[in-house]
Coordinates of C-alpha atoms (C1' of nucleotides) in Angstrom, one line a residue:
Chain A
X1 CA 96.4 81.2 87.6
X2 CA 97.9 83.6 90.2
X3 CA 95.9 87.0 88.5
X4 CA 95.7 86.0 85.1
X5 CA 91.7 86.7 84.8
X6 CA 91.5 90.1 84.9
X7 CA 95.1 90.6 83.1
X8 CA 93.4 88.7 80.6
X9 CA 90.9 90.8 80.2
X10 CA 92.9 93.9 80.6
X11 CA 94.7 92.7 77.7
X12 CA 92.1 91.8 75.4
X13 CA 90.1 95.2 74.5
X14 CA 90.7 97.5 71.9
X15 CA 91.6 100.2 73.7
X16 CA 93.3 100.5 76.7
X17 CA 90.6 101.3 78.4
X18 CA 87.0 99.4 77.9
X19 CA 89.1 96.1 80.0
X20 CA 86.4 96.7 83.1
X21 CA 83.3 96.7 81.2
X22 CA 84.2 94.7 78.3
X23 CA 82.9 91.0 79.1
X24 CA 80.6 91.5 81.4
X25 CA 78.8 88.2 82.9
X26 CA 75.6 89.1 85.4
X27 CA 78.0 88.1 88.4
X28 CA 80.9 89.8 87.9
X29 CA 79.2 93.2 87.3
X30 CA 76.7 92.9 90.6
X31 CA 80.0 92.1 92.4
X32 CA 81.8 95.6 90.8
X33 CA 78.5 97.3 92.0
X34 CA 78.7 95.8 95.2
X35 CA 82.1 96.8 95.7
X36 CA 81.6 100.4 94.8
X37 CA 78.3 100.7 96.7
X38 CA 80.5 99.8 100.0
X39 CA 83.4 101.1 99.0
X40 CA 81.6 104.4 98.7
X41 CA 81.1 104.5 102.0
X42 CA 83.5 102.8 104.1
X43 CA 86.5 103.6 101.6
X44 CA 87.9 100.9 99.1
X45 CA 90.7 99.6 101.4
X46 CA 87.9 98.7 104.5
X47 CA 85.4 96.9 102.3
X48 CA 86.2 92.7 102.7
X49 CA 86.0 90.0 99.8
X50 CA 83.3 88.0 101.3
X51 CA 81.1 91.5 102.2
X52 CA 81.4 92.1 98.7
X53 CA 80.1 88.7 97.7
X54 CA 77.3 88.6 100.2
X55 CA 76.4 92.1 99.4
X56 CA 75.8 90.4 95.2
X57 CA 74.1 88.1 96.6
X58 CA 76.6 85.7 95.6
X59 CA 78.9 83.3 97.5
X60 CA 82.1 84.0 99.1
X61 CA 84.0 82.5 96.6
X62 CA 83.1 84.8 93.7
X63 CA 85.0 87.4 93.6
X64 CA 88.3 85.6 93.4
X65 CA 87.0 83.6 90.5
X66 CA 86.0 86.5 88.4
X67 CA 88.9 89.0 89.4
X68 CA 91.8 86.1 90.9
X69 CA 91.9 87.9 94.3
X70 CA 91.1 90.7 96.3
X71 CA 93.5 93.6 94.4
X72 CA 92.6 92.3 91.2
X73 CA 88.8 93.1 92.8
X74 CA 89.8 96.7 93.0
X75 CA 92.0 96.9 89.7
X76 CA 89.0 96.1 88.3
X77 CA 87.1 98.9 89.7
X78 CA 90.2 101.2 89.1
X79 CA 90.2 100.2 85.2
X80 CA 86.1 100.9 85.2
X81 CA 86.2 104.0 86.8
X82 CA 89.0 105.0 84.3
X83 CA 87.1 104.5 81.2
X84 CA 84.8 106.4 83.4
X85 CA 86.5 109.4 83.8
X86 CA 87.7 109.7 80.3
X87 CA 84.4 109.2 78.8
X88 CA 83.2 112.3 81.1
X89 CA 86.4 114.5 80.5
X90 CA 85.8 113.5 76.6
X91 CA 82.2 115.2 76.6
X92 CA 83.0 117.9 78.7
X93 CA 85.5 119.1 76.7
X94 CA 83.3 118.8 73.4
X95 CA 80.5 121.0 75.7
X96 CA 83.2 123.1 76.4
X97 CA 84.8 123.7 72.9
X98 CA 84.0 127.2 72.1
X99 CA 84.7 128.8 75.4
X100 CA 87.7 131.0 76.4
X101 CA 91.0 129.2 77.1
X102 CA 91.1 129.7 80.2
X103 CA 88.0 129.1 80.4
X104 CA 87.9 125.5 79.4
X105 CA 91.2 124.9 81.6
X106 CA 89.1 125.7 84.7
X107 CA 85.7 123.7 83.3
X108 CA 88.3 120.7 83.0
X109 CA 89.8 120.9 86.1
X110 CA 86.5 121.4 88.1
X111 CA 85.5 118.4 86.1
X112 CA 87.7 116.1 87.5
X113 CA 86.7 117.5 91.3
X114 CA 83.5 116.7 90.3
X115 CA 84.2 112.9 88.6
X116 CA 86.2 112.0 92.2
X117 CA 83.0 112.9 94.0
X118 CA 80.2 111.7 91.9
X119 CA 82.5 108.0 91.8
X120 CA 84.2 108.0 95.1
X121 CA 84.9 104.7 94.8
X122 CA 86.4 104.7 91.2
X123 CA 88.1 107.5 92.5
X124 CA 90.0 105.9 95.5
X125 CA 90.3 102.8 93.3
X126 CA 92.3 104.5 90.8
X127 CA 94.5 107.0 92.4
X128 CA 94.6 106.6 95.6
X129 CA 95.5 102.5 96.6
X130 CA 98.3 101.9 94.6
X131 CA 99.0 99.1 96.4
X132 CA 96.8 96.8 95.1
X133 CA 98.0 97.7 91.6
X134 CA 102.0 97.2 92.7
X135 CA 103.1 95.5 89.4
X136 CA 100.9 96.0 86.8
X137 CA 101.8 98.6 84.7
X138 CA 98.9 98.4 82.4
X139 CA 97.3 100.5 85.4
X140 CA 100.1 103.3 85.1
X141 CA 99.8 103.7 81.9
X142 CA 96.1 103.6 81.7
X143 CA 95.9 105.9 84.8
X144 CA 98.7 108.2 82.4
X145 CA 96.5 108.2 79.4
X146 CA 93.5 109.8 81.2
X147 CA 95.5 112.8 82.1
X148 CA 96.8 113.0 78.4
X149 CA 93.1 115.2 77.3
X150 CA 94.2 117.5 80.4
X151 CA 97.9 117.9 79.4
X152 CA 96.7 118.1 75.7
X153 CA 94.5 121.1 76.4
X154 CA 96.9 122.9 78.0
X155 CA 99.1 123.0 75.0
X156 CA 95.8 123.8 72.9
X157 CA 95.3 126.6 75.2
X158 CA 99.1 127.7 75.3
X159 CA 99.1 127.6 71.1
X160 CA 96.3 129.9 71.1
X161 CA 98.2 132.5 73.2
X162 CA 95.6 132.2 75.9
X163 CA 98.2 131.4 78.3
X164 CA 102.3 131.3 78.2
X165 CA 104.9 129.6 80.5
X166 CA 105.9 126.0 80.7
X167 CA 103.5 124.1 79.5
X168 CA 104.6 120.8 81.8
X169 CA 104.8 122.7 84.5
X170 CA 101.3 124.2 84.0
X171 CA 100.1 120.8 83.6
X172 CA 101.3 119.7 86.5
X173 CA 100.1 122.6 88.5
X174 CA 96.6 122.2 87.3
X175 CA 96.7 118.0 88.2
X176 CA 97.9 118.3 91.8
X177 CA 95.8 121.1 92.5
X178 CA 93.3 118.9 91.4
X179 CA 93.9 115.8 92.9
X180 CA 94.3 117.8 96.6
X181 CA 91.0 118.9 96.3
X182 CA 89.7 115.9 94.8
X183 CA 91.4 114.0 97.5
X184 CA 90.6 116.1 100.8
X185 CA 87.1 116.7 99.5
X186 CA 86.7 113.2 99.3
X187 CA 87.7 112.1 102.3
X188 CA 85.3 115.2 104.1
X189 CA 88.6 117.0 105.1
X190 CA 87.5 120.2 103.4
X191 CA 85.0 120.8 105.7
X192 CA 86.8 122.5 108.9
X193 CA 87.8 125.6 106.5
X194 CA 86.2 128.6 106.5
X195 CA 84.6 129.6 103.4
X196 CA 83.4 125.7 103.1
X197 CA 80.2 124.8 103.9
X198 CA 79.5 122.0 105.3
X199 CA 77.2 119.4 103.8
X200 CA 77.9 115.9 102.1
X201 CA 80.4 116.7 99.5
X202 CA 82.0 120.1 99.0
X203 CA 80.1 122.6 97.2
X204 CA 80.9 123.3 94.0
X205 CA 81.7 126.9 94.7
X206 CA 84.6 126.3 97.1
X207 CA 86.1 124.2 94.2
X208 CA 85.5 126.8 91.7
X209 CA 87.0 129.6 93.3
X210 CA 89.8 127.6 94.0
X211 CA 90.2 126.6 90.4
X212 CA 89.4 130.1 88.9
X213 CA 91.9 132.1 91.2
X214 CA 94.4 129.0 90.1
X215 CA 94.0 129.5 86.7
X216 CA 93.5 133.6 86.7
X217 CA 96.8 133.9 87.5
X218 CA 98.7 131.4 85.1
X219 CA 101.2 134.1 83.2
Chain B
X1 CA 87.2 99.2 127.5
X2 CA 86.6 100.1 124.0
X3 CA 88.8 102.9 123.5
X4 CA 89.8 104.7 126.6
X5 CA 93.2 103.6 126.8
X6 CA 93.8 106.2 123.7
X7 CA 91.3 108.4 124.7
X8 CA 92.3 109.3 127.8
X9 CA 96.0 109.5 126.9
X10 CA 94.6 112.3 124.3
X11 CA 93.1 114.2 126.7
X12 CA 95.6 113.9 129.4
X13 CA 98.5 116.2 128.1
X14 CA 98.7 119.7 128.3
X15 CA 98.1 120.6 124.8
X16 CA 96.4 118.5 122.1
X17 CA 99.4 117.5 120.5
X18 CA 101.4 115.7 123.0
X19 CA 99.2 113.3 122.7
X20 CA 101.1 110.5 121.6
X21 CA 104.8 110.9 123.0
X22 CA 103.6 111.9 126.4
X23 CA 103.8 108.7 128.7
X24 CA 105.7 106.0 126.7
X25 CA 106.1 102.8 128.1
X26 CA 108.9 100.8 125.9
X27 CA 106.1 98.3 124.7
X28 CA 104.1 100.8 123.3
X29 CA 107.2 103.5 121.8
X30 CA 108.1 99.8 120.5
X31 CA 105.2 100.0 118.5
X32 CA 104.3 102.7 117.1
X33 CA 108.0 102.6 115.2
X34 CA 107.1 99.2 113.9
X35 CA 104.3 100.5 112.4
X36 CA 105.9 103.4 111.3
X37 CA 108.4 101.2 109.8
X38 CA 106.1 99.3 108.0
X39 CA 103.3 101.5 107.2
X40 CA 106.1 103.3 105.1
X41 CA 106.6 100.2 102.8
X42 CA 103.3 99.0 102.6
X43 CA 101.1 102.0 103.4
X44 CA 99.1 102.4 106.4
X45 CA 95.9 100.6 105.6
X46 CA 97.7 97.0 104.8
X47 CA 99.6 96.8 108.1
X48 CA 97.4 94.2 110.2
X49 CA 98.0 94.5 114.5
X50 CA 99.5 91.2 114.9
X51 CA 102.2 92.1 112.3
X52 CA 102.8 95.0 113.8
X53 CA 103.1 93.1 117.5
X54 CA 105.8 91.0 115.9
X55 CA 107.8 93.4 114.6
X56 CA 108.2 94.8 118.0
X57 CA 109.1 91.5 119.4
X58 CA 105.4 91.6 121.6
X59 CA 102.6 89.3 122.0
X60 CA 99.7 89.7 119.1
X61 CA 97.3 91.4 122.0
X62 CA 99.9 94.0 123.0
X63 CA 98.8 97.1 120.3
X64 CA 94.9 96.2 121.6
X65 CA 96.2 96.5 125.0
X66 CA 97.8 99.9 124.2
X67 CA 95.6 101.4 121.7
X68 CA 92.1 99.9 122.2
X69 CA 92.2 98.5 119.0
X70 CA 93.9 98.5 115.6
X71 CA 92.0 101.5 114.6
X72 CA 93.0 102.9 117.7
X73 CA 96.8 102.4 117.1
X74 CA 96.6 104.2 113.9
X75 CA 94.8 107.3 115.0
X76 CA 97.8 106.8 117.9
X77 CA 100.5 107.4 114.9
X78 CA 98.4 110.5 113.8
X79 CA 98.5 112.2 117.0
X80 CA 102.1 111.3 117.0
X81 CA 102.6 112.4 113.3
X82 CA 100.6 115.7 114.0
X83 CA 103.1 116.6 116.9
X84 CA 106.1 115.8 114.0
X85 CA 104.3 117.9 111.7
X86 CA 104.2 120.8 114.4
X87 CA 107.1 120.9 115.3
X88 CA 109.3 121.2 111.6
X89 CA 106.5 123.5 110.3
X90 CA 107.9 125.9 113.7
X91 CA 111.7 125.6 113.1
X92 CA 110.8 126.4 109.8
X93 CA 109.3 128.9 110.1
X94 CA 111.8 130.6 112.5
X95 CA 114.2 129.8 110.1
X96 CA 112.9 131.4 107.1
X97 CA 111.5 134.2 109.1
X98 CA 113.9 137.3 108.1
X99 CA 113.0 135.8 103.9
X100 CA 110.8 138.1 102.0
X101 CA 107.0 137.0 102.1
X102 CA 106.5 135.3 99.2
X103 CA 109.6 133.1 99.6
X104 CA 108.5 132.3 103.0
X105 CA 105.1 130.7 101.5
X106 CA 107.6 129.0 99.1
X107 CA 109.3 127.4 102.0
X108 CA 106.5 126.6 103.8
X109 CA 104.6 124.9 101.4
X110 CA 107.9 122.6 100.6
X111 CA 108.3 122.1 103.8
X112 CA 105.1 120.5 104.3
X113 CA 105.9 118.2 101.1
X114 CA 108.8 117.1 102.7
X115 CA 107.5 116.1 105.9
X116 CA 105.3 113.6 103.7
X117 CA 107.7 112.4 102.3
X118 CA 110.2 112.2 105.3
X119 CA 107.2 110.8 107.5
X120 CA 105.0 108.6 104.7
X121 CA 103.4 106.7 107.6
X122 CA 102.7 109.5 109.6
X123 CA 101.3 111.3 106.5
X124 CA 99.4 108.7 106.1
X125 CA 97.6 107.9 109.1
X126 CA 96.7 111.8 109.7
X127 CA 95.3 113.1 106.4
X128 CA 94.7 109.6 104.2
X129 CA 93.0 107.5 107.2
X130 CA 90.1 109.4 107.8
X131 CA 87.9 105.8 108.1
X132 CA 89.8 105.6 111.2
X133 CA 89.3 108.5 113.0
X134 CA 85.9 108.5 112.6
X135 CA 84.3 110.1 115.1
X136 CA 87.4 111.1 116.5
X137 CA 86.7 115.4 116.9
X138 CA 89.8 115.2 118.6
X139 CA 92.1 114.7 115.7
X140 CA 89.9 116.8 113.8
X141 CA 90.8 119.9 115.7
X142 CA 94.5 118.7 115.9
X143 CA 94.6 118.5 112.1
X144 CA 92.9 122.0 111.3
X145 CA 95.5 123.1 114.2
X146 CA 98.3 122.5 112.6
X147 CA 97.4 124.3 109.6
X148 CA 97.0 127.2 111.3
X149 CA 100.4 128.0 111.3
X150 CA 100.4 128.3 107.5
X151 CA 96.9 129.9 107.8
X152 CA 98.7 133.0 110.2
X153 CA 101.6 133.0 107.8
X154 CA 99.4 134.0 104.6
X155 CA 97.6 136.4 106.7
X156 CA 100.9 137.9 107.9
X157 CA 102.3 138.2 104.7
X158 CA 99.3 139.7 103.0
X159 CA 99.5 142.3 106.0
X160 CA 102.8 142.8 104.9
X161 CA 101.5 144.0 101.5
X162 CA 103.3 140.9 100.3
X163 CA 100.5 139.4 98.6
X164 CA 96.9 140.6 98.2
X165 CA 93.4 138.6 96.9
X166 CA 91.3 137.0 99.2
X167 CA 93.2 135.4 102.3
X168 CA 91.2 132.4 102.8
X169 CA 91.3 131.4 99.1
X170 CA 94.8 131.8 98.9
X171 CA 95.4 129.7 101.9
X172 CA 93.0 127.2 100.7
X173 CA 95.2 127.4 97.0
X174 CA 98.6 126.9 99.0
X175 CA 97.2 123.7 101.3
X176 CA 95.2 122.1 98.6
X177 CA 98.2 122.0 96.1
X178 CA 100.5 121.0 99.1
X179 CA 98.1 118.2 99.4
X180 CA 98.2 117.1 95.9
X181 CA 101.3 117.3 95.7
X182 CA 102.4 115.1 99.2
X183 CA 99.9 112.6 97.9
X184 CA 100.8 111.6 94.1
X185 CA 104.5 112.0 95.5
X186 CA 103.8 110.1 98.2
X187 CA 102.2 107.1 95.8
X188 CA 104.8 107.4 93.3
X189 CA 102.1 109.0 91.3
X190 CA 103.9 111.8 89.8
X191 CA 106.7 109.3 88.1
X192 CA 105.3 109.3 85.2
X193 CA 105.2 112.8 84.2
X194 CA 107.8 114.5 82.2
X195 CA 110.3 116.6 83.6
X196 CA 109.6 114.4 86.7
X197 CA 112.9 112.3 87.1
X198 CA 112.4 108.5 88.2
X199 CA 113.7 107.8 91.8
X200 CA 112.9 106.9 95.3
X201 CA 111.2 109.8 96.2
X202 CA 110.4 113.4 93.8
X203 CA 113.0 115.4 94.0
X204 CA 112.8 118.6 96.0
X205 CA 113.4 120.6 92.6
X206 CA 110.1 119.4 90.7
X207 CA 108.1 120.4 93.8
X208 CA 109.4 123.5 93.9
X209 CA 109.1 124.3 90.5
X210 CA 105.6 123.6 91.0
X211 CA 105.1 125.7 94.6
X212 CA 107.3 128.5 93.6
X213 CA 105.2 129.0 90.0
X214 CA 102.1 128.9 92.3
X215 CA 103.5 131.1 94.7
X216 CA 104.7 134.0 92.0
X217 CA 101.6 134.0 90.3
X218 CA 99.5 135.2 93.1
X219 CA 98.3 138.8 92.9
Chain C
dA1 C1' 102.2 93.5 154.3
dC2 C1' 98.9 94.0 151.0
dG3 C1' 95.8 95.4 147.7
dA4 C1' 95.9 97.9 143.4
dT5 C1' 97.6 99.2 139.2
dC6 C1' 100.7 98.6 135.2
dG7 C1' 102.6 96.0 131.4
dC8 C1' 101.9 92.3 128.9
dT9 C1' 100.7 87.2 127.7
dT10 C1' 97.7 83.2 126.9
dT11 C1' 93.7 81.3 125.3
dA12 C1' 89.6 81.4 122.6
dC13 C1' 86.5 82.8 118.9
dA14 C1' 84.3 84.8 114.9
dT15 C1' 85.8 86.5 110.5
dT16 C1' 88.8 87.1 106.6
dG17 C1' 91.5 85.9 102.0
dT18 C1' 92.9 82.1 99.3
dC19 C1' 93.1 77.6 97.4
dA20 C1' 91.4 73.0 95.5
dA21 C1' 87.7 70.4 94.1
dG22 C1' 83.8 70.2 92.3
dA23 C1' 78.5 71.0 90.3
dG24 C1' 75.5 72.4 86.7
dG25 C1' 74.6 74.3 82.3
dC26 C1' 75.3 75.4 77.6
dA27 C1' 78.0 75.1 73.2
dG28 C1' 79.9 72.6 69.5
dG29 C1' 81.7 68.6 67.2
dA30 C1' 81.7 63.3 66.5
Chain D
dT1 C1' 72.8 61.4 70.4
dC2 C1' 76.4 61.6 73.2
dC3 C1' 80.7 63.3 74.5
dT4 C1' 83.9 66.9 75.5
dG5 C1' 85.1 71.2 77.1
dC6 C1' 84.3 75.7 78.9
dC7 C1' 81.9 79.1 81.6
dT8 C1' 79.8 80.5 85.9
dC9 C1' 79.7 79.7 90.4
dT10 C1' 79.5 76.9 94.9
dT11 C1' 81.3 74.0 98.8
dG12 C1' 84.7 72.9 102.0
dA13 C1' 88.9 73.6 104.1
dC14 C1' 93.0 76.2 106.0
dA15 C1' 96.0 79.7 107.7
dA16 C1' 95.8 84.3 109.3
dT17 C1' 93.5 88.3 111.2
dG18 C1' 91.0 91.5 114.9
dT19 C1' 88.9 91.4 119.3
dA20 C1' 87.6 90.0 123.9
dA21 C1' 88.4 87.9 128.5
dA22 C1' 91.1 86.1 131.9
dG23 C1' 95.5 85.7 134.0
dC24 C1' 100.4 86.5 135.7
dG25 C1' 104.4 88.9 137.5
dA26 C1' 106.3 93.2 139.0
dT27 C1' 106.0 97.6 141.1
dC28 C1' 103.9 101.1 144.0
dG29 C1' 101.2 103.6 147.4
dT30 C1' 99.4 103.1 151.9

DNA sequence: ACGATCGCTTTACATTGTCAAGAGGCAGGA
DNA sequence: TCCTGCCTCTTGACAATGTAAAGCGATCGT
């Protein structure tokens, strides 16, 4: 039983994505709020198993029998926070439905700034320690899936006329851009700019006039 | 002794960057290239000291001798990797300086891709480590330093008549997307996308498909 | 010649991640 | 009813880690 617990569960769901919340027993969800409590503010790579397990409430031995180690701790919290971030992108892009292309391509984008720092922890867990998920591919193709609505948009938005080029290379544009200021927003490295404020998390003007310049001048 | 060994070697040289380089003793050149060496394979975060000190052929205390501590050591490989950074951003940008504007933001964006993906570790330690160099203003200022040199590029070529819009927003658009981009490549994040071949490291095309659409499309 | 500093080791200790062996409870079947 | 198995979780142990303190030889300034 080297990780078989939470491939197990990662196998079992319907959908590729409900495997974090699926089953939940009272212990192994305290511990997944426990982890992303700490790893919220210490970053997901400093918090320890047995902190984690103390935090719960719980002994020191828990984690590894819910989750079969410590990376299959944080693959959990990576496969929460993706269900996560797709159920958010999901409703914001119903909210959004009737606005302008390009519109909706800069709502979605700012979205996902928003996502990495209302769930830093998901966040880091899913995009940003690949490490811990060396070898299971279910992660890469989950993590793949939740960028499908984004890349899917853009072709709605390209069909429409509302923008023209490549439509990959738009795509891909709109997710690195993302994920850079996802990432140094994150991690508080926004802040020496001028033009950023300086506060707890970036305000959601800088991002937004980041975004909307980005996506003004898409051909 | 907490962490003066580092600290004072930071504020020793004549600029900030030198930091790292200046006085090397073998033991301690020694390493920081094992850590390097293995931060690049297993990322900078899962390197633990005493692995580091056998690497190098040293006792397990000899990186909390040098550096202070393990924290120490990585903010150590920033300094170091800050310096790097400096340095290939400068030839650079001597290099490309006779190119019109726009290709020299091209250039310089890549170039800063490439560093991450020449230097992983390095990359690593300065803009994905921030939990270690907390509290450290030092590397702060180092880091925004070396973006300056892009920062006085845009603002050149926009003087130029090159480019127009809002400086700061475009700078911010050019080091963010850099960002993004070093990072899922970095990760082997951006494998899965099309039009993204599978290999070792992105290839330099990809990136600049993406750079040189952002670049063209600014007003 | 001699103390001080540099470069590094040895020893020691608290803490971590992981494994094996349970303990207690609840279900279902005989 | 009792037995069996599973599920949740603990206890105890072990190797490995990060850090601190003390020490040891060489080199250097005086």
């Amino acid at each position: 039983m080297t990780e078989t617990a939470n491939a197990a569960v990662a196998t079992t769901g319907t959908s590729v994505m409900d495997a974090a919340q699926g089953t939940g027993s009272p212990g192994r969800a305290a511990l997944l709020r426990a982890l992303e409590e700490l790893a919220r503010e210490q970053g997901v790579s400093n918090v320890g198993l047995r902190e984690v397990a103390r935090h719960a409430g719980l002994s020191h031995a828990a984690p590894t029998h819910f989750f079969g180690s410590r990376d299959g701790m944080i693959r959990a919290l990576a496969f929460e926070g993706l269900q996560l971030l797709d159920d958010e992108l999901c409703v914001a892009q119903e909210r959004d439905a009737q606005l302008p292309g390009r519109e909706r391509l800069v709502s979605d984008a700012m979205e996902f700034v928003a996502f990495a720092q209302r769930h830093p922890a998901h966040f880091d867990a899913i995009f940003r320690t690949p490490s811990a998920a060396a070898g299971d591919d279910s992660l890469d193709r989950a993590r793949r899936a939740a960028l499908d609505g984004l890349r899917a948009l853009v072709m709605e938005v390209h069909a429409a006329g509302d923008i023209s080029g490549d439509v990959e290379t738009v795509f891909l544009q709109l997710c690195t851009l993302s994920h850079g200021i996802a990432s140094l927003a994150v991690d508080g490295l926004l802040k020496g700019f001028d033009k950023v404020p300086e506060g707890p998390n970036v305000s959601a003007e800088v991002v937004e006039r980041i975004i909307r310049a980005q996506v003004a001048q898409l051909p």
